[in-house]
């Protein structure tokens, strides 16, 4: 541990003498939050480099690793809402792979929009609990302030805090990450042009689940909605759309989006070949595993992870 980080760690634990345990948290390739609880002394040994924390092989099935382990990040220590415990956002690594292959260090503007949904004890949308919602949110905000996380932005570090507090009130929380990114300049036209040009490949990131492609099943009244193909004819509609470069339909399912992504060599260079390959492997395995489930089975499994 470098001297600056060591000073921060010493100051943190001196100001929080009640801390006895540390939660090591990291996000795997599936986007699932993983946690291990260790003692304060064990964490200090890890941070000083005198030891390392090994993981079970099933913690990193994809990518396959024979010696997975996590490294604590001294600057990521946060108080959590339970007395005597703190969070540490750790970095996972594989002993058989150089760091630069895992971290291409390519600067990409990224953001995550988290859909915050309160569910009742049977995983249905919570209704008629406005007063209870207010109590839950007040407690969540107080816990986030203790963790030094401003309430006007959200990321994966706060998900467990929100889930834990909501469960105390008998409410299950689903938090779904929706990724948006750009490697273009910040100008609006460049951003939109880049998205439209790569929309087929980007669907594999922005619509990453089988159920992302399901549409509303309720009947909709479209009597007053003019349909372009119906008015112009299919051939004329294609001709007019083609003038604007619109020659392909939206991807109807995840498998088709993945096929587009696999053929997109430019996207592969953006993400790095190793990260790109591992992401595709994970998604191919998800398609194989979840396509055999019913919609309700997938929903239940989704709630377990998110």
mmCIF file with all atom_site columns, C-alpha atoms in Angstrom, residues 220-302:
data_model
loop_
_atom_site.group_PDB
_atom_site.id
_atom_site.type_symbol
_atom_site.label_atom_id
_atom_site.label_alt_id
_atom_site.label_comp_id
_atom_site.label_asym_id
_atom_site.label_entity_id
_atom_site.label_seq_id
_atom_site.pdbx_PDB_ins_code
_atom_site.Cartn_x
_atom_site.Cartn_y
_atom_site.Cartn_z
_atom_site.occupancy
_atom_site.B_iso_or_equiv
_atom_site.pdbx_formal_charge
_atom_site.auth_seq_id
_atom_site.auth_comp_id
_atom_site.auth_asym_id
_atom_site.auth_atom_id
_atom_site.pdbx_PDB_model_num
ATOM 1  C CA . UNK A 1 220 ? -53.394 -1.098  -28.328 1.00 0.00 ? 220 UNK A CA 1
ATOM 2  C CA . UNK A 1 221 ? -55.758 1.194   -30.195 1.00 0.00 ? 221 UNK A CA 1
ATOM 3  C CA . UNK A 1 222 ? -53.888 2.218   -33.350 1.00 0.00 ? 222 UNK A CA 1
ATOM 4  C CA . UNK A 1 223 ? -56.808 3.284   -35.550 1.00 0.00 ? 223 UNK A CA 1
ATOM 5  C CA . UNK A 1 224 ? -55.522 6.859   -35.711 1.00 0.00 ? 224 UNK A CA 1
ATOM 6  C CA . UNK A 1 225 ? -51.861 5.911   -36.216 1.00 0.00 ? 225 UNK A CA 1
ATOM 7  C CA . UNK A 1 226 ? -50.841 6.052   -39.897 1.00 0.00 ? 226 UNK A CA 1
ATOM 8  C CA . UNK A 1 227 ? -48.586 3.163   -40.862 1.00 0.00 ? 227 UNK A CA 1
ATOM 9  C CA . UNK A 1 228 ? -45.892 4.163   -43.324 1.00 0.00 ? 228 UNK A CA 1
ATOM 10 C CA . UNK A 1 229 ? -45.700 0.872   -45.167 1.00 0.00 ? 229 UNK A CA 1
ATOM 11 C CA . UNK A 1 230 ? -49.471 0.724   -45.447 1.00 0.00 ? 230 UNK A CA 1
ATOM 12 C CA . UNK A 1 231 ? -49.781 4.164   -47.031 1.00 0.00 ? 231 UNK A CA 1
ATOM 13 C CA . UNK A 1 232 ? -46.786 4.043   -49.351 1.00 0.00 ? 232 UNK A CA 1
ATOM 14 C CA . UNK A 1 233 ? -46.397 0.343   -49.980 1.00 0.00 ? 233 UNK A CA 1
ATOM 15 C CA . UNK A 1 234 ? -43.500 -1.735  -48.733 1.00 0.00 ? 234 UNK A CA 1
ATOM 16 C CA . UNK A 1 235 ? -41.272 -1.037  -51.731 1.00 0.00 ? 235 UNK A CA 1
ATOM 17 C CA . UNK A 1 236 ? -41.758 2.745   -51.651 1.00 0.00 ? 236 UNK A CA 1
ATOM 18 C CA . UNK A 1 237 ? -41.296 2.833   -47.879 1.00 0.00 ? 237 UNK A CA 1
ATOM 19 C CA . UNK A 1 238 ? -37.975 1.020   -48.194 1.00 0.00 ? 238 UNK A CA 1
ATOM 20 C CA . UNK A 1 239 ? -36.864 3.382   -50.968 1.00 0.00 ? 239 UNK A CA 1
ATOM 21 C CA . UNK A 1 240 ? -37.618 6.502   -48.951 1.00 0.00 ? 240 UNK A CA 1
ATOM 22 C CA . UNK A 1 241 ? -36.071 5.115   -45.781 1.00 0.00 ? 241 UNK A CA 1
ATOM 23 C CA . UNK A 1 242 ? -33.007 4.031   -47.749 1.00 0.00 ? 242 UNK A CA 1
ATOM 24 C CA . UNK A 1 243 ? -32.269 7.673   -48.640 1.00 0.00 ? 243 UNK A CA 1
ATOM 25 C CA . UNK A 1 244 ? -31.560 8.222   -44.953 1.00 0.00 ? 244 UNK A CA 1
ATOM 26 C CA . UNK A 1 245 ? -29.488 5.082   -44.550 1.00 0.00 ? 245 UNK A CA 1
ATOM 27 C CA . UNK A 1 246 ? -32.293 3.140   -42.855 1.00 0.00 ? 246 UNK A CA 1
ATOM 28 C CA . UNK A 1 247 ? -31.928 -0.215  -44.565 1.00 0.00 ? 247 UNK A CA 1
ATOM 29 C CA . UNK A 1 248 ? -32.158 -2.716  -41.711 1.00 0.00 ? 248 UNK A CA 1
ATOM 30 C CA . UNK A 1 249 ? -34.951 -3.412  -39.200 1.00 0.00 ? 249 UNK A CA 1
ATOM 31 C CA . UNK A 1 250 ? -34.439 -3.383  -35.446 1.00 0.00 ? 250 UNK A CA 1
ATOM 32 C CA . UNK A 1 251 ? -33.048 -6.602  -34.049 1.00 0.00 ? 251 UNK A CA 1
ATOM 33 C CA . UNK A 1 252 ? -35.978 -8.834  -32.994 1.00 0.00 ? 252 UNK A CA 1
ATOM 34 C CA . UNK A 1 253 ? -34.135 -10.890 -30.361 1.00 0.00 ? 253 UNK A CA 1
ATOM 35 C CA . UNK A 1 254 ? -30.884 -11.121 -28.433 1.00 0.00 ? 254 UNK A CA 1
ATOM 36 C CA . UNK A 1 255 ? -29.389 -13.824 -30.662 1.00 0.00 ? 255 UNK A CA 1
ATOM 37 C CA . UNK A 1 256 ? -29.629 -11.546 -33.721 1.00 0.00 ? 256 UNK A CA 1
ATOM 38 C CA . UNK A 1 257 ? -28.061 -8.625  -31.824 1.00 0.00 ? 257 UNK A CA 1
ATOM 39 C CA . UNK A 1 258 ? -25.189 -10.870 -30.755 1.00 0.00 ? 258 UNK A CA 1
ATOM 40 C CA . UNK A 1 259 ? -24.651 -11.963 -34.365 1.00 0.00 ? 259 UNK A CA 1
ATOM 41 C CA . UNK A 1 260 ? -24.362 -8.294  -35.371 1.00 0.00 ? 260 UNK A CA 1
ATOM 42 C CA . UNK A 1 261 ? -21.960 -7.622  -32.511 1.00 0.00 ? 261 UNK A CA 1
ATOM 43 C CA . UNK A 1 262 ? -19.709 -10.568 -33.398 1.00 0.00 ? 262 UNK A CA 1
ATOM 44 C CA . UNK A 1 263 ? -19.338 -9.207  -36.942 1.00 0.00 ? 263 UNK A CA 1
ATOM 45 C CA . UNK A 1 264 ? -18.549 -5.668  -35.763 1.00 0.00 ? 264 UNK A CA 1
ATOM 46 C CA . UNK A 1 265 ? -14.751 -5.480  -35.663 1.00 0.00 ? 265 UNK A CA 1
ATOM 47 C CA . UNK A 1 266 ? -14.820 -1.782  -34.798 1.00 0.00 ? 266 UNK A CA 1
ATOM 48 C CA . UNK A 1 267 ? -16.758 -2.449  -31.581 1.00 0.00 ? 267 UNK A CA 1
ATOM 49 C CA . UNK A 1 268 ? -14.238 -5.147  -30.738 1.00 0.00 ? 268 UNK A CA 1
ATOM 50 C CA . UNK A 1 269 ? -11.380 -2.640  -30.941 1.00 0.00 ? 269 UNK A CA 1
ATOM 51 C CA . UNK A 1 270 ? -13.264 -0.219  -28.678 1.00 0.00 ? 270 UNK A CA 1
ATOM 52 C CA . UNK A 1 271 ? -13.706 -2.718  -25.869 1.00 0.00 ? 271 UNK A CA 1
ATOM 53 C CA . UNK A 1 272 ? -10.503 -4.707  -26.329 1.00 0.00 ? 272 UNK A CA 1
ATOM 54 C CA . UNK A 1 273 ? -10.478 -8.195  -27.810 1.00 0.00 ? 273 UNK A CA 1
ATOM 55 C CA . UNK A 1 274 ? -10.295 -10.010 -24.450 1.00 0.00 ? 274 UNK A CA 1
ATOM 56 C CA . UNK A 1 275 ? -13.164 -8.130  -22.787 1.00 0.00 ? 275 UNK A CA 1
ATOM 57 C CA . UNK A 1 276 ? -15.195 -8.305  -25.998 1.00 0.00 ? 276 UNK A CA 1
ATOM 58 C CA . UNK A 1 277 ? -14.715 -12.072 -26.287 1.00 0.00 ? 277 UNK A CA 1
ATOM 59 C CA . UNK A 1 278 ? -15.641 -12.701 -22.646 1.00 0.00 ? 278 UNK A CA 1
ATOM 60 C CA . UNK A 1 279 ? -18.812 -10.600 -22.930 1.00 0.00 ? 279 UNK A CA 1
ATOM 61 C CA . UNK A 1 280 ? -19.931 -12.492 -26.036 1.00 0.00 ? 280 UNK A CA 1
ATOM 62 C CA . UNK A 1 281 ? -19.267 -15.828 -24.306 1.00 0.00 ? 281 UNK A CA 1
ATOM 63 C CA . UNK A 1 282 ? -21.404 -14.787 -21.346 1.00 0.00 ? 282 UNK A CA 1
ATOM 64 C CA . UNK A 1 283 ? -24.276 -13.654 -23.564 1.00 0.00 ? 283 UNK A CA 1
ATOM 65 C CA . UNK A 1 284 ? -24.163 -16.804 -25.678 1.00 0.00 ? 284 UNK A CA 1
ATOM 66 C CA . UNK A 1 285 ? -24.377 -18.860 -22.498 1.00 0.00 ? 285 UNK A CA 1
ATOM 67 C CA . UNK A 1 286 ? -27.295 -16.740 -21.246 1.00 0.00 ? 286 UNK A CA 1
ATOM 68 C CA . UNK A 1 287 ? -29.207 -17.349 -24.482 1.00 0.00 ? 287 UNK A CA 1
ATOM 69 C CA . UNK A 1 288 ? -28.578 -21.081 -24.182 1.00 0.00 ? 288 UNK A CA 1
ATOM 70 C CA . UNK A 1 289 ? -29.607 -21.183 -20.513 1.00 0.00 ? 289 UNK A CA 1
ATOM 71 C CA . UNK A 1 290 ? -32.563 -18.781 -20.378 1.00 0.00 ? 290 UNK A CA 1
ATOM 72 C CA . UNK A 1 291 ? -34.206 -19.581 -23.719 1.00 0.00 ? 291 UNK A CA 1
ATOM 73 C CA . UNK A 1 292 ? -35.427 -22.869 -22.250 1.00 0.00 ? 292 UNK A CA 1
ATOM 74 C CA . UNK A 1 293 ? -37.226 -21.106 -19.382 1.00 0.00 ? 293 UNK A CA 1
ATOM 75 C CA . UNK A 1 294 ? -40.702 -19.651 -19.255 1.00 0.00 ? 294 UNK A CA 1
ATOM 76 C CA . UNK A 1 295 ? -41.125 -15.902 -18.939 1.00 0.00 ? 295 UNK A CA 1
ATOM 77 C CA . UNK A 1 296 ? -42.029 -16.263 -15.244 1.00 0.00 ? 296 UNK A CA 1
ATOM 78 C CA . UNK A 1 297 ? -38.990 -18.472 -14.559 1.00 0.00 ? 297 UNK A CA 1
ATOM 79 C CA . UNK A 1 298 ? -36.722 -15.893 -16.174 1.00 0.00 ? 298 UNK A CA 1
ATOM 80 C CA . UNK A 1 299 ? -38.386 -13.157 -14.145 1.00 0.00 ? 299 UNK A CA 1
ATOM 81 C CA . UNK A 1 300 ? -37.730 -14.974 -10.871 1.00 0.00 ? 300 UNK A CA 1
ATOM 82 C CA . UNK A 1 301 ? -34.111 -15.668 -11.823 1.00 0.00 ? 301 UNK A CA 1
ATOM 83 C CA . UNK A 1 302 ? -33.642 -12.043 -12.877 1.00 0.00 ? 302 UNK A CA 1
#
